[in-house]
CSV table of C-alpha atoms in Angstrom, one decimal:
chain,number,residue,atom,x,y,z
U,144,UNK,CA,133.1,12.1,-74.9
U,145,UNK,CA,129.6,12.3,-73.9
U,146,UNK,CA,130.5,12.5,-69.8
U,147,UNK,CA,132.7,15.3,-70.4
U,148,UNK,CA,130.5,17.3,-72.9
U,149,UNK,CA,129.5,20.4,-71.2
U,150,UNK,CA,126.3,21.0,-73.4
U,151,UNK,CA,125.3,23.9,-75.6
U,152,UNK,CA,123.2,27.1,-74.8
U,153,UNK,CA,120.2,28.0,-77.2
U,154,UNK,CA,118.3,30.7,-77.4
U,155,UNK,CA,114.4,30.0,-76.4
U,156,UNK,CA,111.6,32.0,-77.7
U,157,UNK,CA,110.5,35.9,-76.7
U,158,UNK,CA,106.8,35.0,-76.4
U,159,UNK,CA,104.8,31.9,-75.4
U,160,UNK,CA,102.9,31.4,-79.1
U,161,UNK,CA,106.6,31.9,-81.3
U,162,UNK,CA,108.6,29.4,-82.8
U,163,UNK,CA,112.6,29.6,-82.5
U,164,UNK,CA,114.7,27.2,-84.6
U,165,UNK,CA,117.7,26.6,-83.0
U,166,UNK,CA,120.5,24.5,-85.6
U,167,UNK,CA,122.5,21.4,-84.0
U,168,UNK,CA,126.1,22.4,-86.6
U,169,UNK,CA,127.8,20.1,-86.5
U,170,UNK,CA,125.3,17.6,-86.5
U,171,UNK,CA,125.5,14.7,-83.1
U,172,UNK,CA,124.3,11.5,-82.7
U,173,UNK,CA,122.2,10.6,-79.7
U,174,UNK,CA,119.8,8.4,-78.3
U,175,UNK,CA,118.9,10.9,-75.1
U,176,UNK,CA,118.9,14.8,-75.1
U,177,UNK,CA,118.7,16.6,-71.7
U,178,UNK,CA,117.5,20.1,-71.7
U,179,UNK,CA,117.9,22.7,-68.6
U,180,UNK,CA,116.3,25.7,-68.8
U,181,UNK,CA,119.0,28.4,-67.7
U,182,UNK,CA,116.6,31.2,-67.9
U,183,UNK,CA,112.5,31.9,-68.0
U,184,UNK,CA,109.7,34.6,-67.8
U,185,UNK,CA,107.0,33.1,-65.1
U,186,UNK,CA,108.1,29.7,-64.6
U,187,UNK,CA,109.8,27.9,-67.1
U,188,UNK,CA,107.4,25.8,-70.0
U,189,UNK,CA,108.8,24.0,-73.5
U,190,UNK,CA,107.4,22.3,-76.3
U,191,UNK,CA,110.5,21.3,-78.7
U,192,UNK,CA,110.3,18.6,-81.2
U,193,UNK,CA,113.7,17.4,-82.5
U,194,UNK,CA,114.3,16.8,-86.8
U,195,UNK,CA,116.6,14.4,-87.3
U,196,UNK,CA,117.6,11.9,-90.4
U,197,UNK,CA,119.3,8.3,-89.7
U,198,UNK,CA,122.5,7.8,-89.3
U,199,UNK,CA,123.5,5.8,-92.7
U,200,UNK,CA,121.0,7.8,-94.5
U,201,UNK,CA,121.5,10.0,-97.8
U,202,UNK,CA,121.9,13.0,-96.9
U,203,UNK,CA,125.5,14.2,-97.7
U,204,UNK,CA,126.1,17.4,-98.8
U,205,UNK,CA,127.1,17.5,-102.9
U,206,UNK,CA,129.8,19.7,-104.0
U,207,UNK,CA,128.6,23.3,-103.9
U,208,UNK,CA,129.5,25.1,-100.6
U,209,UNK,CA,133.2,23.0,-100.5
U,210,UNK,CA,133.3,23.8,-104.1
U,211,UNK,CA,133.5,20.4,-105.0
U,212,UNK,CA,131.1,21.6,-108.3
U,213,UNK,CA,133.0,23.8,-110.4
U,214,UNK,CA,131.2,27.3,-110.7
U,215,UNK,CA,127.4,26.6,-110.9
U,216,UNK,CA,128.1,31.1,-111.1
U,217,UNK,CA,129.6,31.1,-107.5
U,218,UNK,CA,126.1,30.1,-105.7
U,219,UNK,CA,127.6,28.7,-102.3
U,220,UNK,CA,126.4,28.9,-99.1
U,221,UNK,CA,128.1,30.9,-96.4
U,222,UNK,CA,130.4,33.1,-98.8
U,223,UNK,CA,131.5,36.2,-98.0
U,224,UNK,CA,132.9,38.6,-100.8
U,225,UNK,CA,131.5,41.0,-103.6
U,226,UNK,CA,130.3,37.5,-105.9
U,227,UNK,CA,128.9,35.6,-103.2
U,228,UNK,CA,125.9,34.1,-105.3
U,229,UNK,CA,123.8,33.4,-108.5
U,230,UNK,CA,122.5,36.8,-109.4
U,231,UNK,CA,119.8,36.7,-112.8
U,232,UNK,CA,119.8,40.0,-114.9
U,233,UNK,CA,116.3,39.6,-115.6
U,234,UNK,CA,113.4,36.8,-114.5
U,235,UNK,CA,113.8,34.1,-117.7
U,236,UNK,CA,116.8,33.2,-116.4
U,237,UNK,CA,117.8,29.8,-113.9
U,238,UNK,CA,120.6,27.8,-112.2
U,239,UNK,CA,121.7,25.1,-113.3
U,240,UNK,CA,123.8,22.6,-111.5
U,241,UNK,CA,125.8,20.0,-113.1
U,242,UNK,CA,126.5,17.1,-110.7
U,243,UNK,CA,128.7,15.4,-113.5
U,244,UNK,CA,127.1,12.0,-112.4
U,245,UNK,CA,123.8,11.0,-111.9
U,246,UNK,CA,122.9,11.3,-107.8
U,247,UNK,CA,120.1,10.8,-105.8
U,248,UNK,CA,119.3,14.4,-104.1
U,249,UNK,CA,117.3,14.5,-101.3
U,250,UNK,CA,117.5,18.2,-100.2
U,251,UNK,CA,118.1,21.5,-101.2
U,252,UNK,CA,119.0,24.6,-99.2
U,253,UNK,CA,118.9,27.5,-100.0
U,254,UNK,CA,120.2,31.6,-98.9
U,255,UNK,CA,119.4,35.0,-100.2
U,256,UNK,CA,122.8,37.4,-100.3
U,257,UNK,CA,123.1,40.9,-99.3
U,258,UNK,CA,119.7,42.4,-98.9
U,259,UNK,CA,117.9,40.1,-101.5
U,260,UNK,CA,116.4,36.7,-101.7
U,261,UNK,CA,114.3,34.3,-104.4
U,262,UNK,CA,111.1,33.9,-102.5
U,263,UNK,CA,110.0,31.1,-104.4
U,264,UNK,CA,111.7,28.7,-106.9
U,265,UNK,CA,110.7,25.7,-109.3
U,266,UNK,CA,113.1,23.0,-109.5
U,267,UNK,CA,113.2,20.8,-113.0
U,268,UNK,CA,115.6,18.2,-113.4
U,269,UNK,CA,117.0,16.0,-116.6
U,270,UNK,CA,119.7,13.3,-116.2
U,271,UNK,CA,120.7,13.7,-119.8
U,272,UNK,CA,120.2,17.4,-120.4
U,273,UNK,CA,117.7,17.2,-123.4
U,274,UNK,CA,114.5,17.2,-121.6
U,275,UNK,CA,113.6,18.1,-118.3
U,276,UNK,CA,111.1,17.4,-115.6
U,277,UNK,CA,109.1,19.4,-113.3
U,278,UNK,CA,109.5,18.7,-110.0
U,279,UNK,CA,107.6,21.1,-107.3
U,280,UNK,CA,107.8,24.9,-105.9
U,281,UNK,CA,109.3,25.5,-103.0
U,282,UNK,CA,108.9,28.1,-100.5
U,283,UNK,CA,112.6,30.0,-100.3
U,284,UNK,CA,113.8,32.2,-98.5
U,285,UNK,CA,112.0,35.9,-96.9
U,286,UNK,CA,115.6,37.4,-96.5
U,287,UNK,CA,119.0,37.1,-96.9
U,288,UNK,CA,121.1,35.7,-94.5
U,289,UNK,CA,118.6,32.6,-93.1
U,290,UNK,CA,119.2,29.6,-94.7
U,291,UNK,CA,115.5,27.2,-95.5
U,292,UNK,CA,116.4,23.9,-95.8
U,293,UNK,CA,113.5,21.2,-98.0
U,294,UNK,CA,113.4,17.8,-97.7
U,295,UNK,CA,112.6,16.1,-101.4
U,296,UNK,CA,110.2,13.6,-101.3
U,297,UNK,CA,110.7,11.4,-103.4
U,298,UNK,CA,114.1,12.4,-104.1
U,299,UNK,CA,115.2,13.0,-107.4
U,300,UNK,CA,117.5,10.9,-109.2
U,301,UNK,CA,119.7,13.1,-111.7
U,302,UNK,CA,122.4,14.6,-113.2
U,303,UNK,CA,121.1,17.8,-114.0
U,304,UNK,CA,119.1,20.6,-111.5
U,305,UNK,CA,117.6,23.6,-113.1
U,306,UNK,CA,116.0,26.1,-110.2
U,307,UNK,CA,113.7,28.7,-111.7
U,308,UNK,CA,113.0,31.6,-109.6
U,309,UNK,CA,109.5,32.9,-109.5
U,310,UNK,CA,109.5,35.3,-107.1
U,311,UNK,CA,112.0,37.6,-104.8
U,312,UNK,CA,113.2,40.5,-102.6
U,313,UNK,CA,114.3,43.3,-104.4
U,314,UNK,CA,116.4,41.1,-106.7
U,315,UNK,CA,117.1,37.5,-108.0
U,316,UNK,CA,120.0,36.2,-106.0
U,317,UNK,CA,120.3,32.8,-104.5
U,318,UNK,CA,123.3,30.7,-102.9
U,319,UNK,CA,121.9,26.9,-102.8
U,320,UNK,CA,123.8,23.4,-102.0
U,321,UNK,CA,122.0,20.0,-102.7
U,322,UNK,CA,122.2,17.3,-100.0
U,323,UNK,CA,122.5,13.4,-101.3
U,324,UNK,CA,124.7,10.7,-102.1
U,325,UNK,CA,125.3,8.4,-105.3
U,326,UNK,CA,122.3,6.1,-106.7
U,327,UNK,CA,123.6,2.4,-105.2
């Protein structure tokens, strides 16, 4: 219950001009947020800005990191092992991500593994398979154990996802889930 709650500690920034993201998991509902500063250099200062998505809203994660989608090559988030991710042998090669039925996706994350990470991707998409669509380029990730979470707007309404890497750290390697729901 809220009244009980004890709260949560974050880490602030190091320096007055940085920006340190700080990830509500799981997510909470709220209409008020108090903050107390536990510790400060000087006297204690805060600019914060809160993301957020409505409560009813599509956003849902879609079968990757649960394993809910069968084998898109092992590309889940937060896995641990020797095949953790989607590794390319060479740079014509993409994911592709079968959603079985046509969803709405309205975000993408995505994680390096290891030591490497796709930089930047293209994402096409085709809800029939024989002819795809571009989409944008997204900005992925500089290393490999940050997730970098996009919002798509407008979302995309398929079955199929391709994501084409275009650059990356030492090697192609990606873990990714798509955030959604179903069309109605």
């Amino acid at each position: 219950t809220p009244s009980s709650d004890k709260g949560r500690l974050f880490e602030g920034n190091s320096d007055a001009h940085g920006i340190k993201d700080n990830h509500i998991d799981p997510p909470i509902i709220a209409r008020y947020i108090r903050v107390y500063p536990t510790d400060s250099y000087n006297r204690p200062t805060l600019r914060m800005e809160l993301l957020g998505c409505e409560v009813k809203g599509c956003s849902l994660p879609l079968g990757m990191e649960n394993g809910e989608i069968k084998n898109p090559s092992l590309a889940r988030l937060n896995q641990e092992g020797r095949v953790n991710a989607w590794q390319s042998n060479n740079n014509q090669q993409w994911l592709q991500i079968d959603l079985l039925k046509a969803k709405k996706i309205t975000a993408i994350t995505t994680q390096g593994c290891k030591s490497m990470s796709t930089e930047q991707f293209v994402i096409i998409f085709s809800p029939l398979i024989h002819y795809f669509v571009y989409f944008q380029v997204f900005v992925g990730n500089k290393n490999s154990s940050r997730q970098v979470k996009h919002f798509l707007n407008p979302p995309i309404f398929s079955r199929f996802i391709r994501i084409i890497p275009k650059t990356w750290n030492r090697s192609i390697c990606l873990r990714v889930e798509l955030f959604g729901c179903d069309p109605s």
